[in-house]
CSV table of C-alpha atoms in Angstrom, one decimal:
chain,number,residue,atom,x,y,z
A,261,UNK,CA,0.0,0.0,0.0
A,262,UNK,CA,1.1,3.4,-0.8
A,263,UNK,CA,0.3,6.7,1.0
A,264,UNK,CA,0.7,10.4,0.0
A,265,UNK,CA,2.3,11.6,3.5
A,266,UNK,CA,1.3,15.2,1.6
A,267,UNK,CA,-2.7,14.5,2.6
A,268,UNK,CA,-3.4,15.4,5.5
A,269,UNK,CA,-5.5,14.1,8.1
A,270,UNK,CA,-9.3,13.9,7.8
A,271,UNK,CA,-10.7,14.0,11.1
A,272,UNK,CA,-14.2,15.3,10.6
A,273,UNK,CA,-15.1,17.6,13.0
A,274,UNK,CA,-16.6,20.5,10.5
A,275,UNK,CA,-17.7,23.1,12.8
A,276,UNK,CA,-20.2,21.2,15.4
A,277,UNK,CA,-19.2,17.8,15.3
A,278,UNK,CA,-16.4,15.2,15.2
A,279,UNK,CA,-16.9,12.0,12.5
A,280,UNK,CA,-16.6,8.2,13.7
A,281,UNK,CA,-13.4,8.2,11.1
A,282,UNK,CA,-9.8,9.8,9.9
A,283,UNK,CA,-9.1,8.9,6.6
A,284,UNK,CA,-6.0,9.6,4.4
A,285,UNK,CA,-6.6,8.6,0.9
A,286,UNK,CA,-4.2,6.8,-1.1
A,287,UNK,CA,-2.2,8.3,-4.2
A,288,UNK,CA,-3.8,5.1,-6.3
A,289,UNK,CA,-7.3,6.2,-5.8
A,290,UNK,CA,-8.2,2.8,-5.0
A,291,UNK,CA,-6.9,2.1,-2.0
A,292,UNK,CA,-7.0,3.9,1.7
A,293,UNK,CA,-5.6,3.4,5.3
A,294,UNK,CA,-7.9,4.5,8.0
A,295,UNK,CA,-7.6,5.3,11.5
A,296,UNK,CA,-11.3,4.9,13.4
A,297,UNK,CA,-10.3,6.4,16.9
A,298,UNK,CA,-13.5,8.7,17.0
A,299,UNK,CA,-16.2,6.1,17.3
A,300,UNK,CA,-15.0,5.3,21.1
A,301,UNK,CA,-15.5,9.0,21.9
A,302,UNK,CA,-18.7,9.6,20.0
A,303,UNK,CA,-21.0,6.3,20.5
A,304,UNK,CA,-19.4,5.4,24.1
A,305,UNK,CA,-17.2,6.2,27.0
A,306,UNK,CA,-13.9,5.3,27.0
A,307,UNK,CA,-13.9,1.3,28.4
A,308,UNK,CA,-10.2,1.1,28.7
A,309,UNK,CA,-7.5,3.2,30.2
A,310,UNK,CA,-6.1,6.3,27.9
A,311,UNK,CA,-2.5,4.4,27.6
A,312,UNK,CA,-4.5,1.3,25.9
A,313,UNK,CA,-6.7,3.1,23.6
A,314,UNK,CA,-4.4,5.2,21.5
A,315,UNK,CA,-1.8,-0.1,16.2
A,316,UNK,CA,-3.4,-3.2,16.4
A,317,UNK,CA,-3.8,-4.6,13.0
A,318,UNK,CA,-6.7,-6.4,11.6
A,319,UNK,CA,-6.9,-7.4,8.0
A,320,UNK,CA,-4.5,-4.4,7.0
A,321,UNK,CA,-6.9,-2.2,9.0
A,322,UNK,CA,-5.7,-0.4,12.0
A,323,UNK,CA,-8.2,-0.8,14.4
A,324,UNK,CA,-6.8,0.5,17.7
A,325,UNK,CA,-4.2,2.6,18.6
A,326,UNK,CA,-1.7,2.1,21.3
A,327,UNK,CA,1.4,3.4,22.1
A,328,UNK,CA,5.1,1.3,23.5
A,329,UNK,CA,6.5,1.5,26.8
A,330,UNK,CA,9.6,3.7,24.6
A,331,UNK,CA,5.9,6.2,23.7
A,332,UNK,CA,6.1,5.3,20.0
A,333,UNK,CA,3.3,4.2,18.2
A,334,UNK,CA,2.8,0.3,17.9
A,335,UNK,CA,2.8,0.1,14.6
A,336,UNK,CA,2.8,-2.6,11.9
A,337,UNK,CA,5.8,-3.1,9.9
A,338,UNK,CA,4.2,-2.3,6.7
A,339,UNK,CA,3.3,1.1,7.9
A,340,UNK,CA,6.3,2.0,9.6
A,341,UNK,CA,7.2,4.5,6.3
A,342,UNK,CA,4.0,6.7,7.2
A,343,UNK,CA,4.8,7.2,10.6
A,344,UNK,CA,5.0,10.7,10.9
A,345,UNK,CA,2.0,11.4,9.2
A,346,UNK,CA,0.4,8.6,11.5
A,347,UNK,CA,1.4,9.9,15.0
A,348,UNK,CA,0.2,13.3,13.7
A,349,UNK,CA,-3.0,12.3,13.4
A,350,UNK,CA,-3.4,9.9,16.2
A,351,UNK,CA,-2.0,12.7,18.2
A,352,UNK,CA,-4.0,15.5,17.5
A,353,UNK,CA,-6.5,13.2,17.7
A,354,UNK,CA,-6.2,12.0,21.3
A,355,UNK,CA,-5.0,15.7,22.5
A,356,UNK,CA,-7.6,17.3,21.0
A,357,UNK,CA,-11.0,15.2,21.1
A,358,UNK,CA,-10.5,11.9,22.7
A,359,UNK,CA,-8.1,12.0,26.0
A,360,UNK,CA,-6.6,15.2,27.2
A,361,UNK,CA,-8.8,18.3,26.4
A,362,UNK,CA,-11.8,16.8,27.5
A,363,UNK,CA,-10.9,15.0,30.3
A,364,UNK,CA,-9.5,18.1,31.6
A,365,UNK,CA,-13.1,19.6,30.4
A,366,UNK,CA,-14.8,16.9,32.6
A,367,UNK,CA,-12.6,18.5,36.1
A,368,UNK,CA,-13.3,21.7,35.2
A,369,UNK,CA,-17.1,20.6,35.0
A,370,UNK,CA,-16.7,18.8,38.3
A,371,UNK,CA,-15.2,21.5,40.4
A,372,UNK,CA,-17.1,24.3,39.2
A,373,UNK,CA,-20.1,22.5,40.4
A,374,UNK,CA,-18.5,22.6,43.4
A,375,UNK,CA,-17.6,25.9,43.7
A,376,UNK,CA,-20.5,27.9,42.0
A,377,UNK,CA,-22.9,26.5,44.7
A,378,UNK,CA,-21.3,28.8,47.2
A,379,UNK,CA,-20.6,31.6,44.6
A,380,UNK,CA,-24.5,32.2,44.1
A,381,UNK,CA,-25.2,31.9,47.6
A,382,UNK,CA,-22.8,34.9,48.1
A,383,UNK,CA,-24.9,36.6,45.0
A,384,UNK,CA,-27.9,34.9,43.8
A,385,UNK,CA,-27.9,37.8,41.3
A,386,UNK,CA,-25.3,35.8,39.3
A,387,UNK,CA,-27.7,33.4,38.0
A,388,UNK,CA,-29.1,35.8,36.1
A,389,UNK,CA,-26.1,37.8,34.5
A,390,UNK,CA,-24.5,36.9,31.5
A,391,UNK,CA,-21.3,35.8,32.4
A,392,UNK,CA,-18.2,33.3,31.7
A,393,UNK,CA,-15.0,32.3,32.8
A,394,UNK,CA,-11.7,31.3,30.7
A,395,UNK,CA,-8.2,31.6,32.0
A,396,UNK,CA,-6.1,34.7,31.1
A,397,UNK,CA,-1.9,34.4,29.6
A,398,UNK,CA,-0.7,34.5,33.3
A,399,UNK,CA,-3.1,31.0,34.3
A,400,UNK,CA,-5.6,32.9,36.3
A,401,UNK,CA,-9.5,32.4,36.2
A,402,UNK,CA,-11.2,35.5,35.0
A,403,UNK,CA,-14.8,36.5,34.6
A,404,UNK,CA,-16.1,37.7,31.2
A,405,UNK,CA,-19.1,38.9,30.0
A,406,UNK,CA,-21.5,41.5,31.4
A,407,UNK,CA,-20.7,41.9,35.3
A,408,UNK,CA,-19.6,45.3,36.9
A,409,UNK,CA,-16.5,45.5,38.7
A,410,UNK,CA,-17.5,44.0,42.6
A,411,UNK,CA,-19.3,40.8,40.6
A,412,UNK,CA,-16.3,40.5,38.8
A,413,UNK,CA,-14.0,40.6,41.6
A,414,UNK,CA,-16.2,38.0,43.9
A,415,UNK,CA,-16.6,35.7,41.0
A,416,UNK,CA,-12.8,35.7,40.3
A,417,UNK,CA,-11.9,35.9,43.8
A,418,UNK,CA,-14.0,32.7,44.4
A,419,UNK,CA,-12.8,30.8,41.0
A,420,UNK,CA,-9.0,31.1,42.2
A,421,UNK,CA,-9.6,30.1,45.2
A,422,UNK,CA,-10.0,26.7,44.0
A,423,UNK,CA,-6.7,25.3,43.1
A,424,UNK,CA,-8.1,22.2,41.4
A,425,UNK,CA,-10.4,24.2,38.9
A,426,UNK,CA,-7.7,26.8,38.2
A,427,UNK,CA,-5.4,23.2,37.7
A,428,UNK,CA,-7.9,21.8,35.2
A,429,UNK,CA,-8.7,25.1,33.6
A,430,UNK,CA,-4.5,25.4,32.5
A,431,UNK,CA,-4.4,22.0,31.7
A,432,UNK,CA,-7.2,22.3,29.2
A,433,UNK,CA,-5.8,25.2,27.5
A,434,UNK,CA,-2.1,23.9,27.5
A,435,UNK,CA,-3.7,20.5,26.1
A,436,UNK,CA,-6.0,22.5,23.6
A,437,UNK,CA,-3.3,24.4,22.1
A,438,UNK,CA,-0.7,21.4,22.0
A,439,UNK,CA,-3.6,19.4,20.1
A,440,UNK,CA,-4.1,22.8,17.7
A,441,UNK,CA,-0.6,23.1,16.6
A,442,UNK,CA,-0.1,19.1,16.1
A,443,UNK,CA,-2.9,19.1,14.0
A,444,UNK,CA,-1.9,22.0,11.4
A,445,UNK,CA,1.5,20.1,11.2
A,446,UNK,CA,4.7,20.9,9.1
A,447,UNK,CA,2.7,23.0,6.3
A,448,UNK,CA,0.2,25.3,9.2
A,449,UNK,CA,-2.9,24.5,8.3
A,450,UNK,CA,-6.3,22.5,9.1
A,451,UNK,CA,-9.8,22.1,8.0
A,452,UNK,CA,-10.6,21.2,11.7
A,453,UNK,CA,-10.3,22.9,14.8
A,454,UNK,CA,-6.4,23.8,14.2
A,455,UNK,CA,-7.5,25.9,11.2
A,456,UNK,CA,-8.9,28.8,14.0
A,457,UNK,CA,-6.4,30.9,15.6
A,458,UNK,CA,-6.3,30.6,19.3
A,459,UNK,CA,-3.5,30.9,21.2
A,460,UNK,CA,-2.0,31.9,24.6
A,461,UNK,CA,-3.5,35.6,24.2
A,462,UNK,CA,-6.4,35.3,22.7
A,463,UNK,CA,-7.6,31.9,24.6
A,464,UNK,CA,-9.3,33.8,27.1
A,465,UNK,CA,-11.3,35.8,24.5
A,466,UNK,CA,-12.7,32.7,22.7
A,467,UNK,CA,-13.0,30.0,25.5
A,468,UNK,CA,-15.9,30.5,27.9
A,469,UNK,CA,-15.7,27.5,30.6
A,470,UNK,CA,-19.0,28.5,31.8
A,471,UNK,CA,-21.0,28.2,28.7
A,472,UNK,CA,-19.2,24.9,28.1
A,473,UNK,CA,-20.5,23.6,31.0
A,474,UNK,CA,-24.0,24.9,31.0
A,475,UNK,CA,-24.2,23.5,27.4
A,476,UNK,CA,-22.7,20.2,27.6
A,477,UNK,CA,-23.3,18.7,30.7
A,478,UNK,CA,-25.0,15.3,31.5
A,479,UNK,CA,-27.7,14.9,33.2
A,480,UNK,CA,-27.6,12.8,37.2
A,481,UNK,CA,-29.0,9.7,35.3
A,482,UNK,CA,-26.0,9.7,32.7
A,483,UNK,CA,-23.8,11.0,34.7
A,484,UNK,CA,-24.1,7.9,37.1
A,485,UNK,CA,-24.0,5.7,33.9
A,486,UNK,CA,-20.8,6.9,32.4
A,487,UNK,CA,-19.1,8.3,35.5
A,488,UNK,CA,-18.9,11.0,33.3
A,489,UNK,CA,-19.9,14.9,34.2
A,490,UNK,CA,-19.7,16.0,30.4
A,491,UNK,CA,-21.4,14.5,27.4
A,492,UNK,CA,-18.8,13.9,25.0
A,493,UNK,CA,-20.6,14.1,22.0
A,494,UNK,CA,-22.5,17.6,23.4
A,495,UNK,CA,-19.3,18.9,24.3
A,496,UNK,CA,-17.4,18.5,21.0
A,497,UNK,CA,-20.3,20.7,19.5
A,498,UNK,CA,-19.9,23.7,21.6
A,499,UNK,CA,-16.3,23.7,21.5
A,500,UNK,CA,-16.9,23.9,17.9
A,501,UNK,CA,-19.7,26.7,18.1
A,502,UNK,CA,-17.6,28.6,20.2
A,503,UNK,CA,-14.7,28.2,17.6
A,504,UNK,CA,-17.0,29.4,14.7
A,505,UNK,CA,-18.5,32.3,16.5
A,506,UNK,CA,-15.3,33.8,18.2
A,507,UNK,CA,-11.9,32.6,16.4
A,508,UNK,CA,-10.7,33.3,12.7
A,509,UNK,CA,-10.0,30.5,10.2
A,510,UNK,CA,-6.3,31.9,10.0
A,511,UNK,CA,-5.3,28.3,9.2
A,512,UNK,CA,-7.8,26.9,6.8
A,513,UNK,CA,-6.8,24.9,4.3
């Protein structure tokens, strides 16, 4: 099998969703390799841990992707030639919308459920502002939106004050970014999430936490099923939507 390393990788997450396939055509026209990492992330909760789910070959298919003790790819012999292209997408892939991001998504759901309770008891007002949260170039929590200056101050006061959210907030964006920049690879450019332009001072601008959570949160009966405080699938969207709506397609292809 032969592979143009020049096509990039198709992960399809056009806008408001992520497909249950990445795809790089071959030069022939008649043949293809494909990488199916999405489906676990879209139609299920991950079943095994992250290290396990990231080449196992089955009829000249890879079907799962894991990684050696040495953190290569374990990859067949016969693809070995197309390995950069291959750990670019299975690494974008699993920073982006499988593993990191949104498991650090998922904490930053968890605590601020936490937190908030005793934010709004401090100011019920809050509930009805429009409001968010992201985290600024330094790594601090700060409010966004409509609030005047004491709101503003309590909610950020009470955000920083806990270390676990303000943890999982910098993780996200650190993991976010990484996953941006492997995507666009060698040649800079996308037609996924790496082709918008966010980056360590404009994050805060573009990301709203808040809305992330209000929009793409499980309810108690699948959160108890999945263990999960995020739907996946929900959460891709709006990450998307918030993509579309507030960062430029510097990158397109």
């Amino acid at each position: 099998m032969k592979i143009n390393p020049s096509v990039g990788q198709h992960l399809h997450a056009k806008n408001n969703q992520v497909s249950d396939e990445v795809k790089t055509v071959a030069s022939n026209d008649k043949e293809a390799f494909k990488v199916d990492p999405a489906k676990q992330f879209i139609n299920s909760e991950p079943t095994h841990p992250a290290e396990q789910m990231r080449a196992k070959s089955d009829n000249g298919k890879l079907t799962v992707i894991t990684y050696k003790p040495d953190g290569k790819l374990d990859l067949p012999a016969r693809y070995e030639e197309h390995r950069a292209l291959i750990e670019r997408v299975a690494n974008s892939t699993s920073k982006l919308y499988l593993h990191d991001t949104p498991a650090a998504a998922d904490k930053i759901t968890e605590e601020y459920d936490k937190i908030s309770a005793y934010l709004y008891a401090h100011n019920p007002r809050l509930r009805h502002k429009s409001w968010g949260f992201s985290v600024d170039d330094s790594g601090k929590l700060v409010a966004t939106g409509h609030l005047n200056q004491a709101d503003m101050q309590l909610v950020e006061d009470v955000l920083n004050s806990n270390d676990e959210l303000v943890s999982a907030a910098r993780d996200f964006k650190a993991s976010f970014l990484e996953g941006l920049e492997i995507e666009r690879g060698s040649e800079g450019k996308s037609q996924y999430w790496g082709k918008y332009d966010v980056n360590e001072d404009n994050f805060a601008e573009i990301i709203d936490f808040k809305e992330m959570v209000a929009q793409s949160r499980n309810s108690e009966l699948q959160r108890e099923k999945t263990g999960y405080f995020l739907n996946k699938w929900e959460w891709t969207i709006n990450i998307a939507d918030q993509l579309q709506a507030r960062a430029q397609p510097t990158f397109a292809k």
